[in-house]
Amino acid sequence: MALAAAGEFARAAASACAARGAFRVALAGGTTPRSLYEALADPRGPWRASVPWEKVHVFFGDERVVPPDSRLSNVWMAKQALLRHVPIPEAQVHRMRGESPDPDRAAEEYEEMVRRHFRLSFAERPRFDLALLGMGEDGHTASLFPGGRGLEEKERLAIATTAPVEPSQRITLTLPVFNAAAEVLVLVTGAGKGRAFARVRAGDPLPAARVHPVDGTLLWLVDRAAAVAAA
Ligand code: 6PG
């Protein structure tokens, strides 16, 4: 799954940089994407040399409200697995301020930064070249959880929300943002995700099932263990 995802990432990066001179990607957190990030950073692999890292702008789909040097932080994981190993200019890594004592304000600041970066008018949404997402065993994605207040947000680009698992305080991009992306890649591994994946395929409106780019492509990369468990 990681190697297939790395190929998709590299293809999307090359295409965006050729077309627009930059690649703007929203990274997923959790543990699943770590193997993808490590594959991209691997100097022995084909992707570290092929991705125009100096043109890559990294954003985050969500973040835990923890310090950026916490092992629970999504930006910490991305730095360990990828960002410290490739030449992305520091100014092009746009992290959510998980250390903020005011997550609502941190979400507003992130939204303002995204609006500035994408030069958005008020009603516009950012069109990420690629949004990476994972899925929890309950069918959540980013930090949009079943029954969570963030799931129905239609206006805001980024909000503070709570998770039923620790760390419970989160900052997340909203469904309209993921659904405005040019490409969305959902990464699912492990038998534990089988039930949620089966429910997504059956049409249950789980958060992960509500990711449908309005004008873009959606690719689910599911490993054998999850696919067999979903059968
Ligand atoms: C997070 C992620 C979250 C993750 C799923 C799957 O901050 O944890 O954004 O949505 O993708 O919980 O997590 P695993 O990859 O660890 O199974």
CSV table of C-alpha atoms and ligand atoms in Angstrom, one decimal:
chain,number,residue,atom,x,y,z
A,1,MET,CA,0.0,0.0,0.0
A,2,ALA,CA,2.8,2.4,1.0
A,3,LEU,CA,4.6,1.9,-2.3
A,4,ALA,CA,1.5,2.3,-4.3
A,5,ALA,CA,0.7,5.5,-2.4
A,6,ALA,CA,4.2,6.8,-2.9
A,7,GLY,CA,3.8,6.4,-6.6
A,8,GLU,CA,0.5,8.3,-6.6
A,9,PHE,CA,2.1,11.0,-4.4
A,10,ALA,CA,5.0,11.4,-6.8
A,11,ARG,CA,2.8,11.4,-9.9
A,12,ALA,CA,0.5,14.1,-8.4
A,13,ALA,CA,3.5,16.2,-7.3
A,14,ALA,CA,5.1,16.1,-10.7
A,15,SER,CA,1.8,16.9,-12.4
A,16,ALA,CA,1.0,19.9,-10.2
A,17,CYS,CA,4.6,21.3,-10.4
A,18,ALA,CA,4.6,21.0,-14.2
A,19,ALA,CA,1.1,22.7,-14.4
A,20,ARG,CA,1.3,25.3,-11.6
A,21,GLY,CA,4.9,25.4,-10.4
A,22,ALA,CA,3.9,24.1,-6.9
A,23,PHE,CA,2.4,21.0,-5.2
A,24,ARG,CA,0.2,21.7,-2.3
A,25,VAL,CA,-0.6,18.6,-0.2
A,26,ALA,CA,-2.5,18.0,3.0
A,27,LEU,CA,-0.8,15.3,4.9
A,28,ALA,CA,-2.7,12.7,7.0
A,29,GLY,CA,-1.8,11.9,10.6
A,30,GLY,CA,-2.0,8.7,12.6
A,31,THR,CA,0.2,5.7,12.0
A,32,THR,CA,-0.9,4.4,8.6
A,33,PRO,CA,0.8,7.1,6.4
A,34,ARG,CA,4.2,6.7,8.2
A,35,SER,CA,5.2,3.9,5.8
A,36,LEU,CA,4.2,6.1,2.9
A,37,TYR,CA,6.3,9.0,4.2
A,38,GLU,CA,9.3,6.7,4.9
A,39,ALA,CA,9.0,5.4,1.3
A,40,LEU,CA,9.0,8.9,-0.1
A,41,ALA,CA,12.1,9.8,2.0
A,42,ASP,CA,14.0,6.6,1.3
A,43,PRO,CA,17.2,7.6,-0.5
A,44,ARG,CA,17.4,4.1,-2.1
A,45,GLY,CA,13.8,4.5,-3.4
A,46,PRO,CA,12.7,6.1,-6.7
A,47,TRP,CA,10.7,8.9,-5.2
A,48,ARG,CA,13.0,11.0,-3.0
A,49,ALA,CA,14.9,12.1,-6.1
A,50,SER,CA,11.9,12.4,-8.4
A,51,VAL,CA,9.7,14.7,-6.3
A,52,PRO,CA,10.5,18.4,-6.7
A,53,TRP,CA,10.6,19.0,-2.9
A,54,GLU,CA,11.6,22.6,-3.2
A,55,LYS,CA,8.2,23.2,-4.8
A,56,VAL,CA,6.2,21.2,-2.3
A,57,HIS,CA,4.0,23.0,0.2
A,58,VAL,CA,2.9,20.8,3.1
A,59,PHE,CA,-0.3,21.3,5.0
A,60,PHE,CA,-2.1,19.1,7.6
A,61,GLY,CA,-5.6,17.6,7.4
A,62,ASP,CA,-5.7,17.6,11.2
A,63,GLU,CA,-3.6,17.9,14.3
A,64,ARG,CA,-3.8,16.8,17.8
A,65,VAL,CA,-3.8,19.6,20.4
A,66,VAL,CA,-0.4,18.7,21.8
A,67,PRO,CA,3.0,20.3,21.4
A,68,PRO,CA,4.7,19.9,18.0
A,69,ASP,CA,7.5,17.9,19.6
A,70,SER,CA,5.1,15.4,21.2
A,71,ARG,CA,5.2,11.9,19.8
A,72,LEU,CA,1.4,12.2,19.6
A,73,SER,CA,1.7,15.2,17.1
A,74,ASN,CA,1.0,14.6,13.4
A,75,VAL,CA,3.6,17.2,12.5
A,76,TRP,CA,6.1,15.3,14.7
A,77,MET,CA,5.4,12.1,12.9
A,78,ALA,CA,5.6,13.7,9.5
A,79,LYS,CA,9.0,15.3,10.4
A,80,GLN,CA,10.4,12.1,11.7
A,81,ALA,CA,9.3,10.0,8.7
A,82,LEU,CA,9.6,12.6,5.9
A,83,LEU,CA,10.1,16.3,6.4
A,84,ARG,CA,13.5,16.2,8.0
A,85,HIS,CA,14.8,13.9,5.3
A,86,VAL,CA,13.8,15.9,2.2
A,87,PRO,CA,14.6,19.5,1.1
A,88,ILE,CA,11.3,21.2,1.7
A,89,PRO,CA,11.9,24.8,2.8
A,90,GLU,CA,10.8,25.2,6.4
A,91,ALA,CA,8.6,28.1,5.4
A,92,GLN,CA,6.6,25.7,3.1
A,93,VAL,CA,5.6,23.4,6.0
A,94,HIS,CA,2.4,24.9,7.3
A,95,ARG,CA,1.6,23.1,10.6
A,96,MET,CA,-1.5,23.6,12.8
A,97,ARG,CA,-0.5,25.2,16.2
A,98,GLY,CA,-1.3,22.2,18.4
A,99,GLU,CA,0.5,23.9,21.3
A,100,SER,CA,-2.1,26.7,21.4
A,101,PRO,CA,-4.0,27.1,24.7
A,102,ASP,CA,-6.9,28.2,22.5
A,103,PRO,CA,-7.6,25.6,19.8
A,104,ASP,CA,-10.5,27.6,18.3
A,105,ARG,CA,-8.1,30.5,17.7
A,106,ALA,CA,-5.5,28.2,16.3
A,107,ALA,CA,-8.1,26.8,13.9
A,108,GLU,CA,-9.0,30.3,12.9
A,109,GLU,CA,-5.4,31.2,12.3
A,110,TYR,CA,-4.9,28.1,10.2
A,111,GLU,CA,-7.9,29.0,8.1
A,112,GLU,CA,-6.6,32.6,7.6
A,113,MET,CA,-3.2,31.2,6.6
A,114,VAL,CA,-4.9,28.8,4.1
A,115,ARG,CA,-7.0,31.7,2.7
A,116,ARG,CA,-3.9,33.8,2.2
A,117,HIS,CA,-1.8,31.1,0.7
A,118,PHE,CA,-4.5,30.1,-1.8
A,119,ARG,CA,-5.6,33.7,-2.3
A,120,LEU,CA,-9.2,32.8,-1.6
A,121,SER,CA,-12.2,35.1,-1.7
A,122,PHE,CA,-14.6,34.6,1.2
A,123,ALA,CA,-16.8,31.8,-0.2
A,124,GLU,CA,-14.0,30.0,-2.0
A,125,ARG,CA,-12.4,26.8,-0.8
A,126,PRO,CA,-8.7,25.8,-1.3
A,127,ARG,CA,-8.0,23.3,-4.0
A,128,PHE,CA,-5.3,21.1,-2.6
A,129,ASP,CA,-3.5,19.2,-5.4
A,130,LEU,CA,-3.6,16.2,-3.1
A,131,ALA,CA,-5.3,15.4,0.2
A,132,LEU,CA,-4.1,12.3,2.1
A,133,LEU,CA,-6.5,10.8,4.5
A,134,GLY,CA,-6.7,7.7,6.8
A,135,MET,CA,-9.7,6.1,8.4
A,136,GLY,CA,-10.3,5.0,11.9
A,137,GLU,CA,-12.0,1.8,13.0
A,138,ASP,CA,-15.1,3.9,13.6
A,139,GLY,CA,-15.0,5.3,10.1
A,140,HIS,CA,-13.7,8.7,11.1
A,141,THR,CA,-11.3,10.6,8.9
A,142,ALA,CA,-9.0,13.4,9.8
A,143,SER,CA,-10.6,14.5,13.0
A,144,LEU,CA,-14.1,14.3,11.7
A,145,PHE,CA,-15.8,11.7,13.9
A,146,PRO,CA,-19.2,10.0,13.7
A,147,GLY,CA,-21.7,12.3,15.3
A,148,GLY,CA,-19.0,15.0,15.8
A,149,ARG,CA,-19.9,18.6,15.4
A,150,GLY,CA,-17.3,19.2,12.8
A,151,LEU,CA,-18.9,16.8,10.3
A,152,GLU,CA,-21.7,19.1,9.3
A,153,GLU,CA,-19.6,22.2,9.0
A,154,LYS,CA,-20.2,23.8,5.6
A,155,GLU,CA,-18.5,27.2,5.9
A,156,ARG,CA,-15.4,27.0,8.0
A,157,LEU,CA,-12.2,25.6,6.4
A,158,ALA,CA,-10.7,24.6,9.8
A,159,ILE,CA,-12.2,24.0,13.2
A,160,ALA,CA,-11.4,22.9,16.6
A,161,THR,CA,-13.2,19.7,17.6
A,162,THR,CA,-13.1,16.9,20.1
A,163,ALA,CA,-12.3,13.2,19.5
A,164,PRO,CA,-13.7,10.2,21.5
A,165,VAL,CA,-10.1,9.0,21.9
A,166,GLU,CA,-7.1,10.8,23.4
A,167,PRO,CA,-5.7,13.2,22.5
A,168,SER,CA,-9.3,14.4,22.5
A,169,GLN,CA,-8.7,18.1,21.6
A,170,ARG,CA,-8.2,18.3,17.8
A,171,ILE,CA,-7.9,20.9,15.0
A,172,THR,CA,-9.2,19.6,11.6
A,173,LEU,CA,-9.9,20.7,8.1
A,174,THR,CA,-13.5,20.3,7.2
A,175,LEU,CA,-15.3,18.1,4.6
A,176,PRO,CA,-15.8,21.0,2.2
A,177,VAL,CA,-12.0,21.4,2.0
A,178,PHE,CA,-11.3,17.7,1.4
A,179,ASN,CA,-14.1,17.6,-1.2
A,180,ALA,CA,-12.6,20.6,-3.0
A,181,ALA,CA,-9.3,18.8,-3.5
A,182,ALA,CA,-8.1,17.8,-7.0
A,183,GLU,CA,-7.1,14.4,-5.7
A,184,VAL,CA,-7.9,12.5,-2.5
A,185,LEU,CA,-6.0,9.4,-1.4
A,186,VAL,CA,-7.5,7.4,1.5
A,187,LEU,CA,-5.0,4.9,3.0
A,188,VAL,CA,-6.4,1.9,4.9
A,189,THR,CA,-4.4,-0.9,6.4
A,190,GLY,CA,-5.1,-3.7,8.8
A,191,ALA,CA,-7.9,-6.1,9.6
A,192,GLY,CA,-9.1,-3.8,12.3
A,193,LYS,CA,-10.4,-1.4,9.6
A,194,GLY,CA,-12.3,-4.1,7.7
A,195,ARG,CA,-15.7,-3.5,9.3
A,196,ALA,CA,-15.6,0.3,8.7
A,197,PHE,CA,-14.4,-0.3,5.2
A,198,ALA,CA,-17.3,-2.7,4.6
A,199,ARG,CA,-19.7,-0.1,5.9
A,200,VAL,CA,-18.2,2.6,3.7
A,201,ARG,CA,-18.7,0.3,0.7
A,202,ALA,CA,-22.2,-0.5,1.8
A,203,GLY,CA,-23.0,3.2,1.6
A,204,ASP,CA,-23.2,3.9,5.4
A,205,PRO,CA,-22.6,7.7,5.7
A,206,LEU,CA,-19.6,7.3,7.9
A,207,PRO,CA,-17.3,10.4,7.9
A,208,ALA,CA,-14.7,8.7,5.6
A,209,ALA,CA,-17.6,7.8,3.2
A,210,ARG,CA,-18.5,11.4,2.9
A,211,VAL,CA,-15.3,12.3,1.2
A,212,HIS,CA,-16.2,12.8,-2.4
A,213,PRO,CA,-14.3,15.4,-4.3
A,214,VAL,CA,-16.7,17.6,-6.2
A,215,ASP,CA,-14.3,18.1,-9.1
A,216,GLY,CA,-11.5,15.7,-8.4
A,217,THR,CA,-10.5,12.1,-8.1
A,218,LEU,CA,-10.9,9.8,-5.1
A,219,LEU,CA,-8.7,6.7,-4.7
A,220,TRP,CA,-8.9,4.3,-1.7
A,221,LEU,CA,-5.7,2.3,-1.2
A,222,VAL,CA,-6.7,-0.7,1.0
A,223,ASP,CA,-4.3,-3.4,2.0
A,224,ARG,CA,-5.2,-7.1,1.8
A,225,ALA,CA,-5.8,-7.5,5.5
A,226,ALA,CA,-8.4,-4.8,5.5
A,227,ALA,CA,-10.0,-5.9,2.2
A,228,VAL,CA,-10.2,-9.5,3.4
A,229,ALA,CA,-11.7,-8.4,6.7
A,230,ALA,CA,-14.2,-6.3,4.8
A,231,ALA,CA,-15.3,-9.2,2.5
B,1,6PG,C1,-5.2,11.3,13.3
B,1,6PG,C2,-5.6,11.1,11.9
B,1,6PG,C3,-6.7,10.1,11.9
B,1,6PG,C4,-6.2,8.8,11.3
B,1,6PG,C5,-7.1,7.7,11.7
B,1,6PG,C6,-6.4,6.3,11.4
B,1,6PG,O1,-4.8,12.5,13.6
B,1,6PG,O2,-5.1,10.3,14.0
B,1,6PG,O3,-5.9,12.2,11.2
B,1,6PG,O4,-7.8,10.5,11.1
B,1,6PG,O5,-6.0,8.9,9.9
B,1,6PG,O6,-7.4,7.7,13.1
B,1,6PG,O7,-5.3,6.3,12.3
B,1,6PG,P1,-4.2,5.1,12.1
B,1,6PG,O8,-3.6,5.4,10.8
B,1,6PG,O9,-3.3,5.3,13.2
B,1,6PG,O10,-4.9,3.8,12.1
